[in-house]
């Protein structure tokens, strides 16, 4: 089969019929790469099997344990914390830490925030927007460290990629993943000219817990 | 009224996280970790605020490792059958190996779509108010980058 035939764009009438949209060249390439990698993973297992077939195996009879499987069925299906840590479940690989990859995410976030604040006009009161922003999600926002107890953190700008309990993970324009503690630092979030400050010491919860928590109206400001 | 508005915010947030996971995966199909992190956050928010997720969303998330299941990218989708009778769609997560099996039944309709559910909503005014943002959530989830595979499996 010709390789050129594979890369031909889908004809217009077929697009309407199948209701699929042809993807851009770079996206299609990325998809093919990932798909091929996923589908060729099985070869390594075959190698292991062929290695095992040359090994001496002691044959013996053992009664199948029935009660063990029953106990397993009662167990929760999820992973526990140790397994999660071993799998490195949330750690971004260094080759994926590229700034351009996260620009669409930032675009999506801006749409979300303008939708959340119902248009985000200059007439709307800042208190109303602050109330909304408290419960909003900040993944994908461009944030800047304004003040901090540690002076080397001040001035770092980047897209917020992950939010943990005590830490923000930020990707900077130089393609570096920075880990910034929330405690004792102040962050600024900029949306269409609105700048709102986040006091990190008050923000020390997980991203999911913040949605359910009630904030005090007037907190003490130290720093 | 206030409760409904609060719910709406949370649903917007869930919608955003779901779309963000799709966005990350469409940018780089190998960045499973970040998409998984967003889906994990989405799941925990829904659990904390006791919000029900639509089945079409639930069927695209892995139960075990919370990653987003997209056929060909992070999951394999296969048709299986038992003794020539019933056919199943089996989705297997590529990162943890957890699989979910859905029965292929063209006559099956979700409880929300059935007329009895609508009757029940009319009887009790309170649940119907809770369900309103849910419908919005479903509409919002549709324009996300890729159509979910789960509804198609029920129709085959």
PDB file of C-alpha atoms in Angstrom, chain A residues 81-209:
ATOM      1  CA  UNK A  81      -0.995   5.019  47.713  1.00  0.00           C
ATOM      2  CA  UNK A  82       2.095   2.859  47.472  1.00  0.00           C
ATOM      3  CA  UNK A  83       1.111   1.484  44.085  1.00  0.00           C
ATOM      4  CA  UNK A  84       0.367   4.998  42.888  1.00  0.00           C
ATOM      5  CA  UNK A  85       3.788   6.184  43.959  1.00  0.00           C
ATOM      6  CA  UNK A  86       5.427   3.217  42.276  1.00  0.00           C
ATOM      7  CA  UNK A  87       3.573   3.890  39.031  1.00  0.00           C
ATOM      8  CA  UNK A  88       4.485   7.597  39.149  1.00  0.00           C
ATOM      9  CA  UNK A  89       0.893   8.226  38.356  1.00  0.00           C
ATOM     10  CA  UNK A  90       0.894  12.023  38.219  1.00  0.00           C
ATOM     11  CA  UNK A  91       4.492  12.832  37.363  1.00  0.00           C
ATOM     12  CA  UNK A  92       4.964  14.506  34.036  1.00  0.00           C
ATOM     13  CA  UNK A  93       7.802  13.079  32.026  1.00  0.00           C
ATOM     14  CA  UNK A  94      10.625  15.511  31.220  1.00  0.00           C
ATOM     15  CA  UNK A  95      10.129  15.200  27.470  1.00  0.00           C
ATOM     16  CA  UNK A  96       6.540  16.451  27.835  1.00  0.00           C
ATOM     17  CA  UNK A  97       7.529  19.570  29.725  1.00  0.00           C
ATOM     18  CA  UNK A  98       7.259  21.968  26.834  1.00  0.00           C
ATOM     19  CA  UNK A  99       5.688  25.383  27.043  1.00  0.00           C
ATOM     20  CA  UNK A 100       3.990  25.334  23.624  1.00  0.00           C
ATOM     21  CA  UNK A 101       2.118  22.159  24.495  1.00  0.00           C
ATOM     22  CA  UNK A 102       0.284  23.989  27.255  1.00  0.00           C
ATOM     23  CA  UNK A 103      -0.747  27.095  25.330  1.00  0.00           C
ATOM     24  CA  UNK A 104      -4.055  25.530  24.125  1.00  0.00           C
ATOM     25  CA  UNK A 105      -4.766  24.616  27.725  1.00  0.00           C
ATOM     26  CA  UNK A 106      -4.350  28.261  28.708  1.00  0.00           C
ATOM     27  CA  UNK A 107      -6.687  29.292  25.885  1.00  0.00           C
ATOM     28  CA  UNK A 108      -9.287  26.832  27.154  1.00  0.00           C
ATOM     29  CA  UNK A 109      -8.862  28.167  30.673  1.00  0.00           C
ATOM     30  CA  UNK A 110      -9.517  31.735  29.557  1.00  0.00           C
ATOM     31  CA  UNK A 111     -12.730  30.668  27.881  1.00  0.00           C
ATOM     32  CA  UNK A 112     -13.732  28.890  31.063  1.00  0.00           C
ATOM     33  CA  UNK A 113     -13.049  31.895  33.285  1.00  0.00           C
ATOM     34  CA  UNK A 114     -14.903  34.356  31.053  1.00  0.00           C
ATOM     35  CA  UNK A 115     -17.800  31.927  30.964  1.00  0.00           C
ATOM     36  CA  UNK A 116     -17.695  31.540  34.740  1.00  0.00           C
ATOM     37  CA  UNK A 117     -17.662  35.287  35.416  1.00  0.00           C
ATOM     38  CA  UNK A 118     -20.471  35.772  32.871  1.00  0.00           C
ATOM     39  CA  UNK A 119     -18.574  37.784  30.315  1.00  0.00           C
ATOM     40  CA  UNK A 120     -16.018  39.429  32.611  1.00  0.00           C
ATOM     41  CA  UNK A 121     -16.885  43.039  31.867  1.00  0.00           C
ATOM     42  CA  UNK A 122     -15.156  45.938  33.503  1.00  0.00           C
ATOM     43  CA  UNK A 123     -18.479  46.948  35.090  1.00  0.00           C
ATOM     44  CA  UNK A 124     -18.857  43.825  37.200  1.00  0.00           C
ATOM     45  CA  UNK A 125     -17.815  44.261  40.793  1.00  0.00           C
ATOM     46  CA  UNK A 126     -14.467  42.852  41.890  1.00  0.00           C
ATOM     47  CA  UNK A 127     -16.066  41.198  44.916  1.00  0.00           C
ATOM     48  CA  UNK A 128     -18.338  39.142  42.664  1.00  0.00           C
ATOM     49  CA  UNK A 129     -15.416  37.980  40.554  1.00  0.00           C
ATOM     50  CA  UNK A 130     -13.332  37.163  43.593  1.00  0.00           C
ATOM     51  CA  UNK A 131     -16.147  35.018  44.950  1.00  0.00           C
ATOM     52  CA  UNK A 132     -16.214  33.132  41.659  1.00  0.00           C
ATOM     53  CA  UNK A 133     -12.461  32.800  41.442  1.00  0.00           C
ATOM     54  CA  UNK A 134     -12.254  31.279  44.925  1.00  0.00           C
ATOM     55  CA  UNK A 135     -14.151  28.228  43.723  1.00  0.00           C
ATOM     56  CA  UNK A 136     -12.681  28.221  40.230  1.00  0.00           C
ATOM     57  CA  UNK A 137     -10.064  25.941  38.843  1.00  0.00           C
ATOM     58  CA  UNK A 138      -6.615  27.368  38.203  1.00  0.00           C
ATOM     59  CA  UNK A 139      -5.092  24.635  36.055  1.00  0.00           C
ATOM     60  CA  UNK A 140      -3.943  26.338  32.880  1.00  0.00           C
ATOM     61  CA  UNK A 141      -3.710  29.863  34.269  1.00  0.00           C
ATOM     62  CA  UNK A 142      -0.655  32.036  33.783  1.00  0.00           C
ATOM     63  CA  UNK A 143       0.490  32.987  37.259  1.00  0.00           C
ATOM     64  CA  UNK A 144       3.299  35.120  38.573  1.00  0.00           C
ATOM     65  CA  UNK A 145       4.953  35.027  41.956  1.00  0.00           C
ATOM     66  CA  UNK A 146       4.641  38.563  43.306  1.00  0.00           C
ATOM     67  CA  UNK A 147       5.922  38.276  46.832  1.00  0.00           C
ATOM     68  CA  UNK A 148       7.587  35.503  48.707  1.00  0.00           C
ATOM     69  CA  UNK A 149       9.634  34.919  51.792  1.00  0.00           C
ATOM     70  CA  UNK A 150      12.273  33.353  49.627  1.00  0.00           C
ATOM     71  CA  UNK A 151      13.438  36.046  47.172  1.00  0.00           C
ATOM     72  CA  UNK A 152      14.537  33.630  44.464  1.00  0.00           C
ATOM     73  CA  UNK A 153      10.930  32.649  43.777  1.00  0.00           C
ATOM     74  CA  UNK A 154       9.830  36.219  43.066  1.00  0.00           C
ATOM     75  CA  UNK A 155       9.181  36.994  39.416  1.00  0.00           C
ATOM     76  CA  UNK A 156       8.677  33.490  38.110  1.00  0.00           C
ATOM     77  CA  UNK A 157       5.936  33.429  35.466  1.00  0.00           C
ATOM     78  CA  UNK A 158       4.407  30.419  33.832  1.00  0.00           C
ATOM     79  CA  UNK A 159       1.412  28.221  33.166  1.00  0.00           C
ATOM     80  CA  UNK A 160       0.094  26.406  36.212  1.00  0.00           C
ATOM     81  CA  UNK A 161       0.093  22.735  35.329  1.00  0.00           C
ATOM     82  CA  UNK A 162      -0.669  20.932  38.558  1.00  0.00           C
ATOM     83  CA  UNK A 163      -1.965  22.076  41.905  1.00  0.00           C
ATOM     84  CA  UNK A 164      -1.198  19.996  44.974  1.00  0.00           C
ATOM     85  CA  UNK A 165      -1.868  20.520  48.635  1.00  0.00           C
ATOM     86  CA  UNK A 166       1.213  22.549  49.457  1.00  0.00           C
ATOM     87  CA  UNK A 167       2.714  23.183  46.076  1.00  0.00           C
ATOM     88  CA  UNK A 168       2.084  24.683  42.639  1.00  0.00           C
ATOM     89  CA  UNK A 169       3.795  23.151  39.630  1.00  0.00           C
ATOM     90  CA  UNK A 170       4.489  25.798  37.030  1.00  0.00           C
ATOM     91  CA  UNK A 171       5.935  25.446  33.550  1.00  0.00           C
ATOM     92  CA  UNK A 172       7.952  28.484  32.489  1.00  0.00           C
ATOM     93  CA  UNK A 173       8.694  29.833  29.031  1.00  0.00           C
ATOM     94  CA  UNK A 174      12.141  28.254  29.225  1.00  0.00           C
ATOM     95  CA  UNK A 175      10.446  24.801  29.310  1.00  0.00           C
ATOM     96  CA  UNK A 176      11.304  24.256  32.940  1.00  0.00           C
ATOM     97  CA  UNK A 177       9.011  22.762  35.528  1.00  0.00           C
ATOM     98  CA  UNK A 178       9.168  24.815  38.716  1.00  0.00           C
ATOM     99  CA  UNK A 179       7.790  23.633  42.008  1.00  0.00           C
ATOM    100  CA  UNK A 180       6.714  26.529  44.184  1.00  0.00           C
ATOM    101  CA  UNK A 181       5.402  26.149  47.719  1.00  0.00           C
ATOM    102  CA  UNK A 182       2.159  27.963  48.450  1.00  0.00           C
ATOM    103  CA  UNK A 183       3.044  28.950  51.969  1.00  0.00           C
ATOM    104  CA  UNK A 184       4.493  32.420  52.472  1.00  0.00           C
ATOM    105  CA  UNK A 185       4.107  33.583  48.906  1.00  0.00           C
ATOM    106  CA  UNK A 186       1.631  35.685  46.946  1.00  0.00           C
ATOM    107  CA  UNK A 187       0.615  34.889  43.390  1.00  0.00           C
ATOM    108  CA  UNK A 188      -0.971  37.096  40.754  1.00  0.00           C
ATOM    109  CA  UNK A 189      -3.408  35.777  38.153  1.00  0.00           C
ATOM    110  CA  UNK A 190      -4.079  37.906  35.087  1.00  0.00           C
ATOM    111  CA  UNK A 191      -7.249  37.581  33.018  1.00  0.00           C
ATOM    112  CA  UNK A 192      -7.955  40.133  30.274  1.00  0.00           C
ATOM    113  CA  UNK A 193      -6.514  42.992  32.307  1.00  0.00           C
ATOM    114  CA  UNK A 194      -7.939  41.859  35.627  1.00  0.00           C
ATOM    115  CA  UNK A 195      -5.206  41.058  38.088  1.00  0.00           C
ATOM    116  CA  UNK A 196      -6.151  39.166  41.199  1.00  0.00           C
ATOM    117  CA  UNK A 197      -3.790  38.175  43.967  1.00  0.00           C
ATOM    118  CA  UNK A 198      -3.802  34.808  45.649  1.00  0.00           C
ATOM    119  CA  UNK A 199      -2.445  34.513  49.156  1.00  0.00           C
ATOM    120  CA  UNK A 200      -0.817  31.131  49.086  1.00  0.00           C
ATOM    121  CA  UNK A 201      -0.961  30.620  52.840  1.00  0.00           C
ATOM    122  CA  UNK A 202      -4.773  30.700  52.673  1.00  0.00           C
ATOM    123  CA  UNK A 203      -4.813  28.399  49.688  1.00  0.00           C
ATOM    124  CA  UNK A 204      -3.160  25.404  51.258  1.00  0.00           C
ATOM    125  CA  UNK A 205      -5.633  22.746  50.242  1.00  0.00           C
ATOM    126  CA  UNK A 206      -5.915  20.308  47.428  1.00  0.00           C
ATOM    127  CA  UNK A 207      -7.604  21.597  44.298  1.00  0.00           C
ATOM    128  CA  UNK A 208     -10.555  19.316  44.872  1.00  0.00           C
ATOM    129  CA  UNK A 209     -11.007  20.214  48.525  1.00  0.00           C
TER     130      UNK A 209
END
